[in-house]
Each structure stands twice: as structure tokens, then as C-alpha cells.
PDB file of C-alpha atoms in Angstrom:
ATOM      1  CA  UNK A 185      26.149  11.060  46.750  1.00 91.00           C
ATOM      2  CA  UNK A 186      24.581  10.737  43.218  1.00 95.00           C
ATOM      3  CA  UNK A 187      22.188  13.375  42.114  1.00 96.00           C
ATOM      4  CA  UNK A 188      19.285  13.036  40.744  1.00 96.00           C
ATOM      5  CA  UNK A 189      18.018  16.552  38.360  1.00 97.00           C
ATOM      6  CA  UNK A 190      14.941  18.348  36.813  1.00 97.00           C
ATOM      7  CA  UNK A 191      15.826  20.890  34.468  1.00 97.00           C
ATOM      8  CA  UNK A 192      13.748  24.440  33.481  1.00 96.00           C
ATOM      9  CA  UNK A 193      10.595  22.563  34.395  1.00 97.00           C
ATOM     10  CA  UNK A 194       7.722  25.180  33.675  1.00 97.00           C
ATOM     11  CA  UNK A 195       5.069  25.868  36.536  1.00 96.00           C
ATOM     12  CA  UNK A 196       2.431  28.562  36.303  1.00 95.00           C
ATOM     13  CA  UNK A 197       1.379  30.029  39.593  1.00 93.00           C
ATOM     14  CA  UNK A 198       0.521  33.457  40.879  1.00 92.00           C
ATOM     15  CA  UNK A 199       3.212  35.360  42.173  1.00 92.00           C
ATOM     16  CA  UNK A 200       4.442  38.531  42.472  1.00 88.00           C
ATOM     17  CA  UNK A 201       4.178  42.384  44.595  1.00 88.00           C
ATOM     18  CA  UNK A 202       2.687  44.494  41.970  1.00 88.00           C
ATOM     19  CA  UNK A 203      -1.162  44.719  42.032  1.00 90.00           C
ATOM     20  CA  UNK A 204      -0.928  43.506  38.275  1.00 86.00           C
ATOM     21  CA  UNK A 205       0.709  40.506  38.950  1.00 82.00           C
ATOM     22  CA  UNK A 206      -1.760  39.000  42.228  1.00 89.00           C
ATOM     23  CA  UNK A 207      -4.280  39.401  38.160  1.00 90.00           C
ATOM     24  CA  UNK A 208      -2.216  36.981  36.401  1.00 89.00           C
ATOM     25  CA  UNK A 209      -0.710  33.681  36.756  1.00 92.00           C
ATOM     26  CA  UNK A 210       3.348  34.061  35.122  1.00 92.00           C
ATOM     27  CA  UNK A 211       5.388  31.335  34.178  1.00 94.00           C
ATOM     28  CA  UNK A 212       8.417  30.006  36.341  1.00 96.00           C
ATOM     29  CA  UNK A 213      11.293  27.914  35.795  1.00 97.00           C
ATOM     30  CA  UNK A 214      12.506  25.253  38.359  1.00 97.00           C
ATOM     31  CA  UNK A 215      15.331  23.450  38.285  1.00 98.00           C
ATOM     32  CA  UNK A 216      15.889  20.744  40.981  1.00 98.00           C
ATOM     33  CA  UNK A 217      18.976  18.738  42.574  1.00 98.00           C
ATOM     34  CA  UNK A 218      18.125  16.139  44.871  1.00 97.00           C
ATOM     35  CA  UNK A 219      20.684  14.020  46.446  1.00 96.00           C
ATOM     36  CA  UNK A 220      20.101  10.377  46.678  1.00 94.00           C
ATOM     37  CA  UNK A 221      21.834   6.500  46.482  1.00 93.00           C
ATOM     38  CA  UNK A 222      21.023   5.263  42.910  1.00 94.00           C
ATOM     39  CA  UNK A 223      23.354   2.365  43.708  1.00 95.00           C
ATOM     40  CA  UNK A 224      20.302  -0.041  45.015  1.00 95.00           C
ATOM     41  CA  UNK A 225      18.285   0.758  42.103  1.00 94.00           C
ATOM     42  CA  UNK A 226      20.719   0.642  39.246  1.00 94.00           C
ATOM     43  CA  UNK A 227      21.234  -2.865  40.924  1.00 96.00           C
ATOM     44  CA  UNK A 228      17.783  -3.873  41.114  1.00 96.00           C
ATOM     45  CA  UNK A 229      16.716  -1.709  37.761  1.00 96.00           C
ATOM     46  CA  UNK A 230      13.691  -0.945  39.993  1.00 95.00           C
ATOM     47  CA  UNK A 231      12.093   1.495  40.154  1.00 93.00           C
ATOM     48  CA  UNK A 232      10.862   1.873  44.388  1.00 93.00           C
ATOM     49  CA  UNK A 233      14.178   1.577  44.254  1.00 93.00           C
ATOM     50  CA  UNK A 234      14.672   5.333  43.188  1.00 94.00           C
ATOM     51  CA  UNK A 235      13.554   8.908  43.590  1.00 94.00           C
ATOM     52  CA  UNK A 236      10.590   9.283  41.133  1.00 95.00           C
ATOM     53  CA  UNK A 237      11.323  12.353  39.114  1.00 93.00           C
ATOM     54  CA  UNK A 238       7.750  12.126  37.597  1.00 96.00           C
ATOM     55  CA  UNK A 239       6.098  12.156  41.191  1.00 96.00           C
ATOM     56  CA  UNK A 240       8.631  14.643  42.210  1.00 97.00           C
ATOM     57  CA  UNK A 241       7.643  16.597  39.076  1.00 97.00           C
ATOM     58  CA  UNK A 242       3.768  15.926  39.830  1.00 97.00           C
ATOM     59  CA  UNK A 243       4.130  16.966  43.554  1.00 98.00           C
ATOM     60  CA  UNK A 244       5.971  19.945  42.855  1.00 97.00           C
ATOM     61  CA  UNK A 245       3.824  21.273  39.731  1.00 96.00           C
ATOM     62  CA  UNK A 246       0.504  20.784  41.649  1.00 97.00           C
ATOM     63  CA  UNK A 247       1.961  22.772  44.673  1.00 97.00           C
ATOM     64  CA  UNK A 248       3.309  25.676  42.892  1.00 95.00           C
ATOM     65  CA  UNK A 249       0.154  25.749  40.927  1.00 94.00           C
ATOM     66  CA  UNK A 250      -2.217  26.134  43.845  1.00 95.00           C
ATOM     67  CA  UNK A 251       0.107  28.877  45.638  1.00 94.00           C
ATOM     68  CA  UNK A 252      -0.165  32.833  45.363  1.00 92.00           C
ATOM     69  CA  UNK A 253       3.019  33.884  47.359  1.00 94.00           C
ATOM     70  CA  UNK A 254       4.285  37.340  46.426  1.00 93.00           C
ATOM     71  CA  UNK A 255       8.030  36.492  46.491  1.00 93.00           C
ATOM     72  CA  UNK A 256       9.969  33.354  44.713  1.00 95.00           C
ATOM     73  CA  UNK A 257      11.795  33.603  47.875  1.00 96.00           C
ATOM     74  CA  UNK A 258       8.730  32.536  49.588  1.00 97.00           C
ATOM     75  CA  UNK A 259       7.806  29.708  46.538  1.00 97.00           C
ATOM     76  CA  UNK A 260      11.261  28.311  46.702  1.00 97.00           C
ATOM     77  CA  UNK A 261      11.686  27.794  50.843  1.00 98.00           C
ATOM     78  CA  UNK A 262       7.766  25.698  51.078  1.00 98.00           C
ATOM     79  CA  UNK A 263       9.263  23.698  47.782  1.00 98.00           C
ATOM     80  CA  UNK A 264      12.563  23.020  49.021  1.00 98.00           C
ATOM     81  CA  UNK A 265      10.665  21.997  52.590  1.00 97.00           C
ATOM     82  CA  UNK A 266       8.007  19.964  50.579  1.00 97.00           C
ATOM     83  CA  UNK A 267      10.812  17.874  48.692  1.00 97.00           C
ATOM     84  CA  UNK A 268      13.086  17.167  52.050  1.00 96.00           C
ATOM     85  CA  UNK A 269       9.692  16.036  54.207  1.00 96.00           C
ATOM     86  CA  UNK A 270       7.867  14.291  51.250  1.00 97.00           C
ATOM     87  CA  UNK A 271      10.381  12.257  49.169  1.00 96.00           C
ATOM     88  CA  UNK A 272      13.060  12.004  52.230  1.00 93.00           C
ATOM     89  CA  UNK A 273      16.359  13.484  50.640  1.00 95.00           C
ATOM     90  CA  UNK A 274      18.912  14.399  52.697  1.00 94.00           C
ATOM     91  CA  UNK A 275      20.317  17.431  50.074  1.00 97.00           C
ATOM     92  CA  UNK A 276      18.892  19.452  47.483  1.00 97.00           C
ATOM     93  CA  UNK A 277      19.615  22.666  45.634  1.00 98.00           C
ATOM     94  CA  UNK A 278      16.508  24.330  44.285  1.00 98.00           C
ATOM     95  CA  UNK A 279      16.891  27.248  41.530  1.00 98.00           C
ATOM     96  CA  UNK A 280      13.360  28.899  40.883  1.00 97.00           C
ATOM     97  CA  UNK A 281      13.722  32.267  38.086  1.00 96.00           C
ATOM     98  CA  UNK A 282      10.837  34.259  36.984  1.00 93.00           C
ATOM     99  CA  UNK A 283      11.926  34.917  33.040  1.00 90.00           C
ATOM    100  CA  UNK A 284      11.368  38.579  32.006  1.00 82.00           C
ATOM    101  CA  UNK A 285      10.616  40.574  35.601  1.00 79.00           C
ATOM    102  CA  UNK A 286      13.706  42.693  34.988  1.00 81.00           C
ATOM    103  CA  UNK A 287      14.257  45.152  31.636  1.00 88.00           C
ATOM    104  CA  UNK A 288      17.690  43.821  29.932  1.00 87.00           C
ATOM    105  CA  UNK A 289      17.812  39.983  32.171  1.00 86.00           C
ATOM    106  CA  UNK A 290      16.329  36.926  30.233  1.00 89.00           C
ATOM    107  CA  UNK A 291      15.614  36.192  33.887  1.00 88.00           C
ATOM    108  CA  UNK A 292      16.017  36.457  37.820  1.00 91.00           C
ATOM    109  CA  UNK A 293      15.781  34.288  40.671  1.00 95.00           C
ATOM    110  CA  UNK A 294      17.234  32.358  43.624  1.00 97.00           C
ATOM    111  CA  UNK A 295      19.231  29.672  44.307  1.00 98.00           C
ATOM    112  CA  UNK A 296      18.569  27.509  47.471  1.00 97.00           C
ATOM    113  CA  UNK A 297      20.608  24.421  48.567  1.00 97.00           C
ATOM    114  CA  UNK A 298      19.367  22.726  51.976  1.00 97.00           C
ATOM    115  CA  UNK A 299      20.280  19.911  53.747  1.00 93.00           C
ATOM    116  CA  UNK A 300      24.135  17.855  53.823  1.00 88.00           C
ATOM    117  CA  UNK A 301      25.602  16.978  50.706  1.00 79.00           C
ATOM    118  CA  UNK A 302      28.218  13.948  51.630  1.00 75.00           C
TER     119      UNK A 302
END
């Protein structure tokens, strides 16, 4: 399986418990894994023949933006189930971090990985 990636790809969104936070919109990093078959398209040097990172990027930004979950947990699961039902992959591992919510951590997060990686 080849994998394609988005690095630290900054979303602002509302999120967070603390009365403060549902004020605010905060940045968030995501990085993204998504499994695919590159061999057709580096064939073909097409690109239907591919995952679109920029409409993966598009879909993905526009979502988070227009969300106000409380917990990345939350954020991360729709994402991960937007990416497998929208854009068809059959793996993906989905980090989502929230720099500067804990004292002494550049940042926190989760990790999620969904779906069969063969």
C-alpha cells in the first residue's frame, strides 16, 4: 500500500470544555495518512488517477471549520469517517493536537488509525 500524507495542516474551529474556549475559535494541527494505489497514476501521470490532497485538504478544512465539538476526540472520529466515506480509502491514520492546552507540552492530541492497512 503506498501512502499518501498531509502534514501539520492548520484548521481553526471551535473546540474545547471550558466556557472560554465554546468564545474562541483555537488553532489545530492535522496530520493525515491515507492509504491508496499510486501505481495507476504514476503510470498515467494523471491526476483522477490519484487521491487529491488539495480536495482532501479543502474537504477537511471546510469541515473542521464549521464544527464546535468540545473534544478532538470527537473532531478526529467525524474526520477520519468523512475521509473513509468521501474519498474511498481503505486505511488512514489521523493525528489531530491542539498546540498549547497543557502548561509545559508544545502540544496534545490523538492519534487515530482506521480501516486495513495491506
Amino acid at each position: 500500500m503506498d501512502i499518501i500524507f498531509i502534514r501539520e495542516l492548520r484548521i481553526e474551529t471551535t473546540i474545547g470544555v471550558h466556557p472560554w474556549e465554546r468564545q474562541i475559535r483555537q488553532i489545530l494541527l492535522l496530520t493525515v495518512e491515507l492509504g491508496a494505489d499510486l501505481r495507476r497514476a504514476a503510470t498515467t501521470d494523471c491526476l483522477d488517477d490519484t487521491l487529491n490532497y488539495q480536495a482532501v485538504t479543502q474537504r477537511v478544512s471546510e469541515f473542521a471549520a464549521a464544527s464546535n465539538f468540545q473534544l478532538v476526540e470527537t473532531l478526529g472520529e467525524r474526520i477520519a469517517k468523512l475521509l473513509q466515506q468521501e474519498f474511498s480509502v481503505p486505511w488512514l491514520r489521523l493525528t489531530v493536537s491542539k498546540p498549547g492546552a497543557v502548561r509545559g507540552a508544545r502540544e496534545v492530541g490523538i492519534l487515530i488509525e482506521r480501516g486495513c492497512r495491506d
